[in-house]
XYZ file of C-alpha atoms in Angstrom:
359
model
C 96.683 6.639 22.271
C 97.360 4.770 19.008
C 100.580 3.295 20.383
C 102.365 1.253 17.745
C 100.811 3.109 14.837
C 104.197 4.165 13.508
C 105.693 0.699 13.971
C 103.831 -0.455 10.875
C 105.403 0.142 7.485
C 102.241 1.627 6.002
C 103.994 2.801 2.848
C 104.536 -0.837 1.844
C 100.856 -1.647 2.326
C 98.231 -0.864 -0.278
C 94.789 0.664 -0.276
C 92.430 1.807 -3.043
C 94.725 4.605 -4.197
C 98.106 2.917 -3.912
C 100.431 3.267 -0.940
C 98.761 3.368 2.477
C 101.290 5.844 3.818
C 98.506 8.352 4.500
C 96.500 6.044 6.780
C 98.341 6.960 10.047
C 97.464 10.608 9.545
C 93.843 9.747 8.875
C 93.613 7.565 11.982
C 95.130 10.296 14.135
C 92.718 12.841 12.699
C 89.804 10.697 13.876
C 90.827 11.740 17.389
C 90.751 15.446 16.515
C 88.430 17.700 18.525
C 87.601 19.479 15.257
C 84.521 17.991 13.610
C 85.500 18.983 10.071
C 88.893 17.321 10.471
C 87.297 14.116 11.782
C 84.742 13.989 8.990
C 87.451 14.502 6.386
C 89.482 11.627 7.821
C 86.409 9.382 7.940
C 85.661 10.136 4.305
C 89.214 9.296 3.313
C 89.225 6.026 5.246
C 85.874 4.951 3.833
C 87.327 5.633 0.387
C 90.731 3.996 0.741
C 90.573 1.007 3.126
C 86.951 0.246 2.186
C 86.408 1.365 -1.376
C 82.952 0.462 -2.670
C 83.108 -2.848 -0.831
C 86.694 -3.668 -1.750
C 89.255 -4.128 1.007
C 93.033 -4.029 0.901
C 96.185 -5.128 2.693
C 96.095 -1.974 4.799
C 92.561 -2.726 6.022
C 93.265 -5.346 8.719
C 96.222 -3.307 9.991
C 93.925 -0.337 10.623
C 91.341 -2.372 12.544
C 92.977 -2.417 16.026
C 93.368 1.358 15.936
C 89.753 1.832 14.866
C 88.686 -0.265 17.851
C 90.838 1.828 20.173
C 89.214 4.993 18.887
C 85.695 3.553 19.095
C 86.265 2.536 22.706
C 87.318 6.016 23.846
C 84.311 8.054 25.065
C 86.251 11.239 24.400
C 86.333 10.603 20.647
C 83.672 12.090 18.393
C 81.846 10.174 15.629
C 82.326 6.805 17.298
C 79.129 5.580 15.656
C 80.669 6.162 12.208
C 83.897 4.419 13.237
C 81.867 1.399 14.339
C 79.976 1.331 11.052
C 83.289 1.379 9.212
C 84.381 -1.619 11.275
C 81.168 -3.428 10.341
C 81.565 -2.665 6.650
C 85.194 -3.758 6.428
C 84.013 -7.012 8.023
C 81.306 -7.901 5.506
C 81.368 -5.450 2.601
C 77.888 -4.723 1.249
C 75.531 -6.175 3.838
C 72.858 -6.923 1.235
C 74.997 -9.924 0.248
C 74.373 -11.460 3.666
C 70.753 -10.566 4.366
C 68.414 -11.818 5.619
C 70.280 -15.012 6.488
C 73.413 -13.653 8.126
C 77.144 -13.911 7.523
C 78.393 -17.374 6.519
C 81.682 -17.534 8.379
C 82.127 -21.251 7.684
C 81.974 -20.554 3.961
C 84.584 -17.808 4.209
C 86.855 -19.972 6.348
C 86.561 -22.836 3.858
C 87.351 -20.515 0.943
C 90.412 -19.139 2.734
C 91.646 -22.706 3.087
C 91.116 -23.378 -0.611
C 88.001 -25.513 -0.164
C 84.896 -25.853 -2.322
C 83.570 -22.469 -1.204
C 86.475 -20.812 -3.012
C 84.221 -20.509 -6.074
C 82.084 -17.999 -4.161
C 85.048 -15.679 -3.548
C 86.899 -16.064 -6.821
C 90.440 -16.352 -5.516
C 92.079 -17.736 -2.436
C 94.114 -14.566 -1.866
C 90.913 -12.508 -1.708
C 89.255 -15.015 0.620
C 92.318 -15.084 2.870
C 92.350 -11.291 3.070
C 88.674 -11.140 3.996
C 89.128 -13.874 6.574
C 92.057 -12.029 8.117
C 89.921 -8.892 8.365
C 87.057 -10.790 9.963
C 89.443 -12.249 12.529
C 90.976 -8.836 13.203
C 87.591 -7.246 13.827
C 86.461 -10.199 15.953
C 89.200 -9.390 18.467
C 87.318 -6.218 19.347
C 83.777 -7.557 19.577
C 84.028 -7.352 23.378
C 84.427 -3.598 22.896
C 81.245 -3.481 20.814
C 79.444 -5.498 23.481
C 80.497 -2.970 26.087
C 79.248 -0.130 23.924
C 75.727 -1.575 23.840
C 75.162 0.338 27.055
C 76.776 3.572 25.869
C 74.956 6.825 26.588
C 75.027 7.713 22.868
C 72.180 6.019 20.983
C 74.125 6.141 17.717
C 76.981 4.249 19.336
C 74.605 1.635 20.768
C 73.016 1.161 17.355
C 76.317 0.857 15.489
C 77.770 -1.476 18.116
C 74.816 -3.818 17.621
C 75.357 -3.645 13.869
C 78.987 -4.725 14.246
C 77.994 -7.720 16.361
C 75.490 -8.856 13.711
C 78.294 -10.319 11.583
C 79.868 -12.695 14.104
C 77.882 -15.933 14.237
C 80.763 -17.415 16.225
C 79.960 -15.012 19.070
C 76.483 -16.179 20.201
C 77.314 -15.089 23.714
C 76.340 -11.555 22.718
C 72.716 -12.530 22.038
C 71.366 -11.809 25.560
C 72.825 -8.303 25.593
C 71.449 -7.602 22.117
C 67.968 -8.836 23.004
C 68.185 -6.772 26.156
C 68.141 -3.719 23.913
C 64.697 -4.648 22.578
C 63.349 -2.285 25.237
C 65.755 0.539 24.336
C 63.831 3.829 24.189
C 65.303 4.631 20.770
C 63.451 2.689 18.062
C 66.440 2.346 15.740
C 68.580 0.880 18.522
C 65.928 -1.633 19.565
C 65.228 -2.725 15.980
C 68.906 -3.020 15.034
C 69.698 -5.080 18.125
C 66.809 -7.495 17.521
C 67.837 -8.128 13.909
C 71.490 -8.436 14.938
C 70.621 -11.027 17.577
C 68.745 -13.109 15.015
C 71.618 -12.953 12.524
C 73.997 -14.591 14.995
C 71.563 -17.344 15.884
C 69.587 -15.782 18.720
C 66.015 -16.899 19.364
C 63.925 -13.761 19.148
C 60.892 -13.962 21.507
C 57.645 -14.197 19.475
C 56.059 -11.876 22.051
C 57.944 -9.022 20.357
C 55.599 -9.440 17.386
C 52.914 -7.889 19.582
C 55.030 -5.011 20.864
C 53.321 -1.632 20.888
C 56.153 -0.099 18.862
C 55.945 -0.760 15.153
C 59.738 -0.679 14.543
C 60.150 -3.407 17.167
C 57.460 -5.475 15.431
C 59.258 -4.917 12.114
C 62.546 -6.193 13.524
C 60.952 -9.184 15.224
C 59.118 -10.001 11.998
C 62.345 -9.881 9.973
C 63.838 -12.284 12.493
C 60.848 -14.635 12.680
C 59.476 -14.609 9.130
C 61.420 -17.767 8.339
C 59.383 -19.646 10.942
C 56.231 -18.965 8.964
C 54.616 -17.031 11.809
C 51.470 -15.458 10.361
C 51.879 -12.315 12.494
C 55.392 -11.763 11.157
C 54.279 -12.196 7.570
C 51.343 -9.842 8.047
C 53.568 -7.216 9.653
C 56.148 -7.327 6.873
C 53.429 -7.245 4.248
C 52.057 -4.083 5.831
C 55.462 -2.391 5.547
C 55.399 -3.053 1.808
C 51.774 -2.153 1.219
C 51.356 0.719 3.671
C 54.903 1.788 4.399
C 56.160 2.789 7.801
C 57.878 5.580 9.619
C 61.517 6.273 8.706
C 63.850 4.081 10.752
C 67.571 4.850 10.862
C 68.839 1.273 11.101
C 72.210 0.436 9.506
C 70.982 -2.642 7.627
C 70.638 -1.932 3.902
C 71.412 1.690 4.784
C 68.027 2.046 6.429
C 66.038 0.435 3.626
C 63.579 -1.234 5.989
C 60.990 -2.098 3.347
C 63.582 -3.820 1.203
C 64.672 -5.931 4.165
C 61.016 -6.682 4.826
C 60.769 -7.955 1.245
C 63.858 -10.143 1.601
C 62.550 -11.591 4.840
C 59.170 -12.298 3.260
C 60.837 -14.221 0.472
C 62.685 -16.280 3.052
C 59.372 -17.109 4.701
C 58.639 -19.549 1.917
C 55.464 -19.915 -0.040
C 54.535 -17.716 -2.961
C 55.109 -14.099 -1.934
C 55.187 -12.852 -5.528
C 51.869 -11.001 -5.243
C 52.928 -9.226 -2.061
C 56.298 -8.184 -3.477
C 54.863 -7.006 -6.794
C 52.233 -4.940 -5.009
C 54.894 -3.510 -2.733
C 57.135 -2.679 -5.676
C 54.512 -0.411 -7.205
C 54.522 1.674 -3.993
C 58.283 2.130 -3.725
C 60.835 4.462 -5.266
C 64.600 4.699 -5.575
C 66.864 2.085 -4.049
C 63.964 0.545 -2.116
C 62.240 -0.206 -5.402
C 65.449 -1.510 -6.935
C 66.045 -4.066 -4.179
C 62.484 -5.392 -4.355
C 62.540 -5.359 -8.164
C 65.533 -7.693 -8.180
C 63.494 -10.272 -6.256
C 60.316 -9.818 -8.303
C 62.201 -10.148 -11.578
C 64.075 -13.208 -10.329
C 60.723 -14.867 -9.643
C 59.049 -13.869 -12.903
C 61.939 -13.857 -15.385
C 64.292 -16.803 -14.896
C 65.755 -15.812 -18.270
C 65.777 -12.416 -20.000
C 63.032 -11.786 -22.525
C 64.310 -12.554 -26.021
C 64.384 -9.714 -28.513
C 61.174 -9.318 -30.503
C 58.914 -11.239 -28.114
C 55.525 -9.496 -27.963
C 53.818 -8.665 -24.692
C 50.979 -11.069 -25.462
C 53.436 -13.952 -25.837
C 54.778 -13.561 -22.311
C 53.648 -15.911 -19.526
C 50.970 -14.480 -17.252
C 53.315 -13.686 -14.342
C 55.595 -11.730 -16.675
C 52.640 -9.853 -18.154
C 51.593 -8.854 -14.645
C 55.018 -7.348 -14.002
C 54.881 -5.369 -17.234
C 51.366 -4.080 -16.460
C 52.367 -3.064 -12.943
C 55.490 -1.206 -14.040
C 53.744 0.462 -16.970
C 51.233 2.010 -14.556
C 53.424 2.675 -11.513
C 55.463 5.862 -11.587
C 57.453 5.482 -8.367
C 59.849 2.641 -9.205
C 61.231 4.597 -12.147
C 62.206 7.543 -9.947
C 64.846 8.393 -7.404
C 63.624 11.514 -5.702
C 62.063 13.482 -8.526
C 64.555 12.340 -11.166
C 64.608 9.377 -13.496
C 66.357 6.415 -11.825
C 68.931 5.167 -14.326
C 69.775 2.026 -12.358
C 66.173 0.877 -12.524
C 66.166 1.334 -16.282
C 69.397 -0.655 -16.553
C 67.814 -3.505 -14.579
C 64.861 -3.507 -16.968
C 67.175 -3.584 -19.974
C 69.124 -6.514 -18.501
C 65.820 -8.361 -18.157
C 65.010 -7.733 -21.808
C 62.304 -5.197 -21.005
C 61.911 -1.528 -22.032
C 64.111 0.743 -19.932
C 61.665 3.644 -19.425
C 58.106 3.761 -18.143
C 56.916 5.322 -21.384
C 58.500 2.548 -23.440
C 57.017 -0.046 -21.062
C 53.573 1.444 -21.577
C 54.096 1.327 -25.338
C 55.211 -2.324 -25.135
C 52.037 -3.113 -23.179
C 49.734 -1.276 -25.594
C 51.105 -3.114 -28.631
C 49.918 -6.399 -27.157
């Protein structure tokens, strides 16, 4: 196993903390029978070849070995290895949802085309393109793992395949998992199929399982299907059972909000109502969309509440009365306050209430 690992001059490659000379050890430790050793190696790899979304010259070199490990049924934590492969492919998936990964744009940027402005530099675009190509060479492994006995592996394999629009041949196998007995697997596979261009059957909108209806609605909201829109709206207004899908780290209501926005029409009321019922990162993701709709420009200093346009006043009223969006768990959510400040609004609920009361 891991033949050729030592043929690479890892010390001359870089990762987040400098030389990548420690990567061979970490890859070997992923094959350890000791769970603590494996988890330590996973943590190190997530931190050094994929550091908060940034990737490095060592990243594409590690990919073939990660695939080899993921393919071996005797290896533990294969689901986590597959998620690492997905993340090194696309970075933060919120940048590509709900529309999917734009491979043509990345390819154009790597060639120095007009899309280069999206990526900032050609060297960065070329690195990301090389990683995408490296991971694509193992998508047949992910396809094979869709039938794995481990539900976590099936789910993570579907997640990997979601980022390869040039591999539409995997759509039938992904849609075949719509009947998987594990809700998270079925939902992940349905969304993944839609992201690579698969036609999700509208009949899934009437499935008896709510997570399946959620996934089908995310996929079909863009068609304007009234059932899909109603289903997604219910996830924002009423919530839903926890669903351990990889997309947005399981933030199913946030993805529902993004899909609703893609549906077209004015979904401001639905999103604002949903925002008042959310907390933590779910609230933050929806708040970004609500604020983008209501505040095309930050509020100028000194502008009174009464001078705001009606849609902006509605946001202020809602956030002055809703406690949840300002919290993460039971603590004050600093990132939400920062978002408010960047919009020109008060950064605490108490200050928002005061702003409202002054008229």
